[in-house]
Amino acid sequence: VQVAESGGGLVQAGGSLRLSCAASGSTFTIMTWWRQAPGKQRELVASITSGGTTNYADSVKGRFTISGGNAKNTMYLQMNNLKPEDTAVYYCSARTAFFVHYWGKGTLVTVSS
């Protein structure tokens, strides 16, 4: 099983970025974006099930949009109106029907003020 993120980078506050996640080697029932800022614990950003049900952290509602998570095992995170506090390493995870999680290595998002 492989999970890989892409699309991170440096952006000014108020700007946008789109992250992508590609998973392969199994069938996944839910895919999730997480992030970890320096000195902080990893936190859930957004998730999407294979049926299209989405969930967002309160801190990103109205700014971030998750999509994908379908049979193609790809997922996206459109991030708009980015804030310096969104700076973090963003991770993708994919969970199988047997509740096994697979993780990507992460992609860095830096938002400058």
PDB file of C-alpha atoms in Angstrom:
ATOM      1  CA  VAL A   1       0.000   0.000   0.000  1.00  0.00           C
ATOM      2  CA  GLN A   2       1.255   3.453  -0.869  1.00  0.00           C
ATOM      3  CA  VAL A   3      -0.045   6.849   0.151  1.00  0.00           C
ATOM      4  CA  ALA A   4       1.509  10.038  -1.184  1.00  0.00           C
ATOM      5  CA  GLU A   5       0.697  13.719  -0.764  1.00  0.00           C
ATOM      6  CA  SER A   6       1.627  16.577  -3.060  1.00  0.00           C
ATOM      7  CA  GLY A   7       0.888  20.242  -3.535  1.00  0.00           C
ATOM      8  CA  GLY A   8       2.389  21.914  -0.503  1.00  0.00           C
ATOM      9  CA  GLY A   9       4.394  25.096  -0.701  1.00  0.00           C
ATOM     10  CA  LEU A  10       4.780  28.683   0.409  1.00  0.00           C
ATOM     11  CA  VAL A  11       1.873  31.087   0.072  1.00  0.00           C
ATOM     12  CA  GLN A  12       0.985  34.487   1.437  1.00  0.00           C
ATOM     13  CA  ALA A  13      -1.850  34.931   3.903  1.00  0.00           C
ATOM     14  CA  GLY A  14      -5.150  35.101   2.056  1.00  0.00           C
ATOM     15  CA  GLY A  15      -3.868  32.891  -0.733  1.00  0.00           C
ATOM     16  CA  SER A  16      -4.853  29.404  -1.836  1.00  0.00           C
ATOM     17  CA  LEU A  17      -3.279  25.990  -2.263  1.00  0.00           C
ATOM     18  CA  ARG A  18      -4.597  22.629  -3.403  1.00  0.00           C
ATOM     19  CA  LEU A  19      -3.238  19.452  -1.868  1.00  0.00           C
ATOM     20  CA  SER A  20      -3.564  16.052  -3.491  1.00  0.00           C
ATOM     21  CA  CYS A  21      -3.364  12.564  -2.037  1.00  0.00           C
ATOM     22  CA  ALA A  22      -3.075   9.354  -4.001  1.00  0.00           C
ATOM     23  CA  ALA A  23      -3.470   5.953  -2.351  1.00  0.00           C
ATOM     24  CA  SER A  24      -2.981   2.565  -3.958  1.00  0.00           C
ATOM     25  CA  GLY A  25      -2.813  -1.111  -3.105  1.00  0.00           C
ATOM     26  CA  SER A  26      -6.098  -1.544  -1.284  1.00  0.00           C
ATOM     27  CA  THR A  27      -9.674  -0.339  -1.027  1.00  0.00           C
ATOM     28  CA  PHE A  28     -10.229   2.482   1.417  1.00  0.00           C
ATOM     29  CA  THR A  29     -13.404   3.440   3.205  1.00  0.00           C
ATOM     30  CA  ILE A  30     -12.284   6.813   4.505  1.00  0.00           C
ATOM     31  CA  MET A  31      -9.478   9.214   3.651  1.00  0.00           C
ATOM     32  CA  THR A  32      -8.385  11.973   5.985  1.00  0.00           C
ATOM     33  CA  TRP A  33      -6.218  15.082   5.974  1.00  0.00           C
ATOM     34  CA  TRP A  34      -4.277  15.789   9.147  1.00  0.00           C
ATOM     35  CA  ARG A  35      -1.788  18.481   9.999  1.00  0.00           C
ATOM     36  CA  GLN A  36       0.931  18.990  12.538  1.00  0.00           C
ATOM     37  CA  ALA A  37       2.351  22.394  13.320  1.00  0.00           C
ATOM     38  CA  PRO A  38       5.736  22.797  15.029  1.00  0.00           C
ATOM     39  CA  GLY A  39       5.460  21.960  18.715  1.00  0.00           C
ATOM     40  CA  LYS A  40       1.846  20.865  18.428  1.00  0.00           C
ATOM     41  CA  GLN A  41       0.000  17.580  18.227  1.00  0.00           C
ATOM     42  CA  ARG A  42      -1.304  16.229  14.957  1.00  0.00           C
ATOM     43  CA  GLU A  43      -4.907  17.300  14.373  1.00  0.00           C
ATOM     44  CA  LEU A  44      -7.648  16.261  12.007  1.00  0.00           C
ATOM     45  CA  VAL A  45      -8.346  18.769   9.251  1.00  0.00           C
ATOM     46  CA  ALA A  46     -10.976  17.061   7.123  1.00  0.00           C
ATOM     47  CA  SER A  47     -12.142  13.615   6.109  1.00  0.00           C
ATOM     48  CA  ILE A  48     -14.224  12.061   3.374  1.00  0.00           C
ATOM     49  CA  THR A  49     -15.769   8.621   3.144  1.00  0.00           C
ATOM     50  CA  SER A  50     -16.053   6.493   0.042  1.00  0.00           C
ATOM     51  CA  GLY A  51     -19.712   7.491   0.007  1.00  0.00           C
ATOM     52  CA  GLY A  52     -18.852  11.164  -0.040  1.00  0.00           C
ATOM     53  CA  THR A  53     -19.632  12.127   3.566  1.00  0.00           C
ATOM     54  CA  THR A  54     -17.319  14.906   4.711  1.00  0.00           C
ATOM     55  CA  ASN A  55     -16.193  16.220   8.069  1.00  0.00           C
ATOM     56  CA  TYR A  56     -14.176  19.347   8.889  1.00  0.00           C
ATOM     57  CA  ALA A  57     -12.356  20.792  11.842  1.00  0.00           C
ATOM     58  CA  ASP A  58     -14.054  23.969  13.050  1.00  0.00           C
ATOM     59  CA  SER A  59     -10.904  25.951  12.337  1.00  0.00           C
ATOM     60  CA  VAL A  60     -11.113  25.291   8.592  1.00  0.00           C
ATOM     61  CA  LYS A  61     -14.861  25.243   7.957  1.00  0.00           C
ATOM     62  CA  GLY A  62     -15.791  27.660   5.201  1.00  0.00           C
ATOM     63  CA  ARG A  63     -12.185  27.930   3.985  1.00  0.00           C
ATOM     64  CA  PHE A  64     -11.143  24.372   3.104  1.00  0.00           C
ATOM     65  CA  THR A  65     -12.959  21.924   0.854  1.00  0.00           C
ATOM     66  CA  ILE A  66     -12.229  18.204   0.713  1.00  0.00           C
ATOM     67  CA  SER A  67     -13.130  16.160  -2.340  1.00  0.00           C
ATOM     68  CA  GLY A  68     -12.430  12.771  -3.892  1.00  0.00           C
ATOM     69  CA  GLY A  69     -12.180   9.732  -1.625  1.00  0.00           C
ATOM     70  CA  ASN A  70     -13.907   7.704  -4.290  1.00  0.00           C
ATOM     71  CA  ALA A  71     -13.082   4.440  -6.007  1.00  0.00           C
ATOM     72  CA  LYS A  72     -10.031   6.104  -7.585  1.00  0.00           C
ATOM     73  CA  ASN A  73      -8.499   6.447  -4.109  1.00  0.00           C
ATOM     74  CA  THR A  74      -7.571  10.044  -4.693  1.00  0.00           C
ATOM     75  CA  MET A  75      -8.368  12.969  -2.461  1.00  0.00           C
ATOM     76  CA  TYR A  76      -7.927  16.712  -2.632  1.00  0.00           C
ATOM     77  CA  LEU A  77      -7.930  19.575  -0.183  1.00  0.00           C
ATOM     78  CA  GLN A  78      -8.661  23.007  -1.595  1.00  0.00           C
ATOM     79  CA  MET A  79      -7.436  25.558   0.907  1.00  0.00           C
ATOM     80  CA  ASN A  80      -8.587  29.149   0.508  1.00  0.00           C
ATOM     81  CA  ASN A  81      -8.052  32.251   2.597  1.00  0.00           C
ATOM     82  CA  LEU A  82      -5.020  30.674   4.212  1.00  0.00           C
ATOM     83  CA  LYS A  83      -3.804  32.032   7.530  1.00  0.00           C
ATOM     84  CA  PRO A  84      -0.361  31.874   9.138  1.00  0.00           C
ATOM     85  CA  GLU A  85      -1.810  29.469  11.713  1.00  0.00           C
ATOM     86  CA  ASP A  86      -2.479  26.997   8.897  1.00  0.00           C
ATOM     87  CA  THR A  87       1.268  26.512   8.583  1.00  0.00           C
ATOM     88  CA  ALA A  88       1.988  22.836   9.206  1.00  0.00           C
ATOM     89  CA  VAL A  89       2.986  19.565   7.661  1.00  0.00           C
ATOM     90  CA  TYR A  90      -0.150  18.111   6.097  1.00  0.00           C
ATOM     91  CA  TYR A  91      -0.575  14.347   6.091  1.00  0.00           C
ATOM     92  CA  CYS A  92      -2.953  12.097   4.246  1.00  0.00           C
ATOM     93  CA  SER A  93      -4.214   8.858   5.722  1.00  0.00           C
ATOM     94  CA  ALA A  94      -6.307   6.134   4.152  1.00  0.00           C
ATOM     95  CA  ARG A  95      -8.244   3.596   6.207  1.00  0.00           C
ATOM     96  CA  THR A  96      -9.383   0.192   5.015  1.00  0.00           C
ATOM     97  CA  ALA A  97     -12.626  -1.572   5.914  1.00  0.00           C
ATOM     98  CA  PHE A  98     -10.610  -3.486   8.515  1.00  0.00           C
ATOM     99  CA  PHE A  99      -9.614  -0.216  10.229  1.00  0.00           C
ATOM    100  CA  VAL A 100      -6.004  -0.364   9.130  1.00  0.00           C
ATOM    101  CA  HIS A 101      -4.549   3.128   8.558  1.00  0.00           C
ATOM    102  CA  TYR A 102      -1.887   3.938   6.027  1.00  0.00           C
ATOM    103  CA  TRP A 103      -0.046   7.244   6.071  1.00  0.00           C
ATOM    104  CA  GLY A 104       1.793   9.428   3.642  1.00  0.00           C
ATOM    105  CA  LYS A 105       5.042  11.191   4.497  1.00  0.00           C
ATOM    106  CA  GLY A 106       3.479  14.634   4.546  1.00  0.00           C
ATOM    107  CA  THR A 107       3.753  17.860   2.596  1.00  0.00           C
ATOM    108  CA  LEU A 108       4.733  21.200   4.093  1.00  0.00           C
ATOM    109  CA  VAL A 109       2.430  24.194   3.845  1.00  0.00           C
ATOM    110  CA  THR A 110       3.872  27.527   4.904  1.00  0.00           C
ATOM    111  CA  VAL A 111       1.686  30.616   5.076  1.00  0.00           C
ATOM    112  CA  SER A 112       3.520  33.912   5.424  1.00  0.00           C
ATOM    113  CA  SER A 113       1.956  36.962   7.008  1.00  0.00           C
TER     114      SER A 113
END
